[in-house]
């Protein structure tokens, strides 16, 4: 149980275009989802926290207009990178937790974004 | 603010031997949790072990155990009988203030 999927697993796009990444909890309801960014050989940095039905909370330094997060249902959150640029190229990972497990997060397999 | 520090960027161990990965943290929270995650080349984050800060007893999961020193804010991971499949990046993390903060990671190499 507690499986989180991400789609796509990798994407290549041209500079200036927008890219949407989906994060789904397959066998549980995720009241909260988290989006992380991981640069090569570096740690995971929390970008934002989203709760179902409400606006996402962004970490300091993360542009909310550039990284649009929508958590429209208890099983789906999306991250849209708007007007992507090469510096947005990174590995994006989502995680999800249930209301009954405050401290445990289940991670998706990640999405590698390359912006040309 | 929460900080997690892993001072060993790389470690290596002979297969079947024991290795200890270090982690220190800092937090003002009184209620928090500590984790060790493994990230193999596939990049999938895998939970290795979890410790509740209010528990004095060190957590153990098969070959993996922790040495939790709350006063020193230290949380090291011991891997016994190391196996080739243990090769990965290991991240120490602390959950507090509703968010998970990761250390910079330790790359573990297993020598056959």
PDB file of C-alpha atoms in Angstrom, chain A residues 2-3 17 22-23 25 30 50 55 68 88-89 96 99 114:
ATOM      1  CA  UNK A   2       0.825   3.722   0.115  1.00  0.00           C
ATOM      2  CA  UNK A   3       1.918   4.078  -3.486  1.00  0.00           C
ATOM      3  CA  UNK A  17       6.829  26.603 -22.675  1.00  0.00           C
ATOM      4  CA  UNK A  22       1.065  15.068 -11.948  1.00  0.00           C
ATOM      5  CA  UNK A  23       1.337  13.412  -8.559  1.00  0.00           C
ATOM      6  CA  UNK A  25      -1.789   8.744  -4.478  1.00  0.00           C
ATOM      7  CA  UNK A  30      -3.689  12.347   0.511  1.00  0.00           C
ATOM      8  CA  UNK A  50      -0.460  21.756  -0.708  1.00  0.00           C
ATOM      9  CA  UNK A  55      -3.960  27.258  -1.785  1.00  0.00           C
ATOM     10  CA  UNK A  68       1.735  26.658  -9.965  1.00  0.00           C
ATOM     11  CA  UNK A  88      14.400  25.112 -14.119  1.00  0.00           C
ATOM     12  CA  UNK A  89      15.890  21.832 -15.286  1.00  0.00           C
ATOM     13  CA  UNK A  96       1.900  12.588   0.063  1.00  0.00           C
ATOM     14  CA  UNK A  99      -4.593  12.961   7.734  1.00  0.00           C
ATOM     15  CA  UNK A 114      15.044  19.181 -18.996  1.00  0.00           C
TER      16      UNK A 114
END
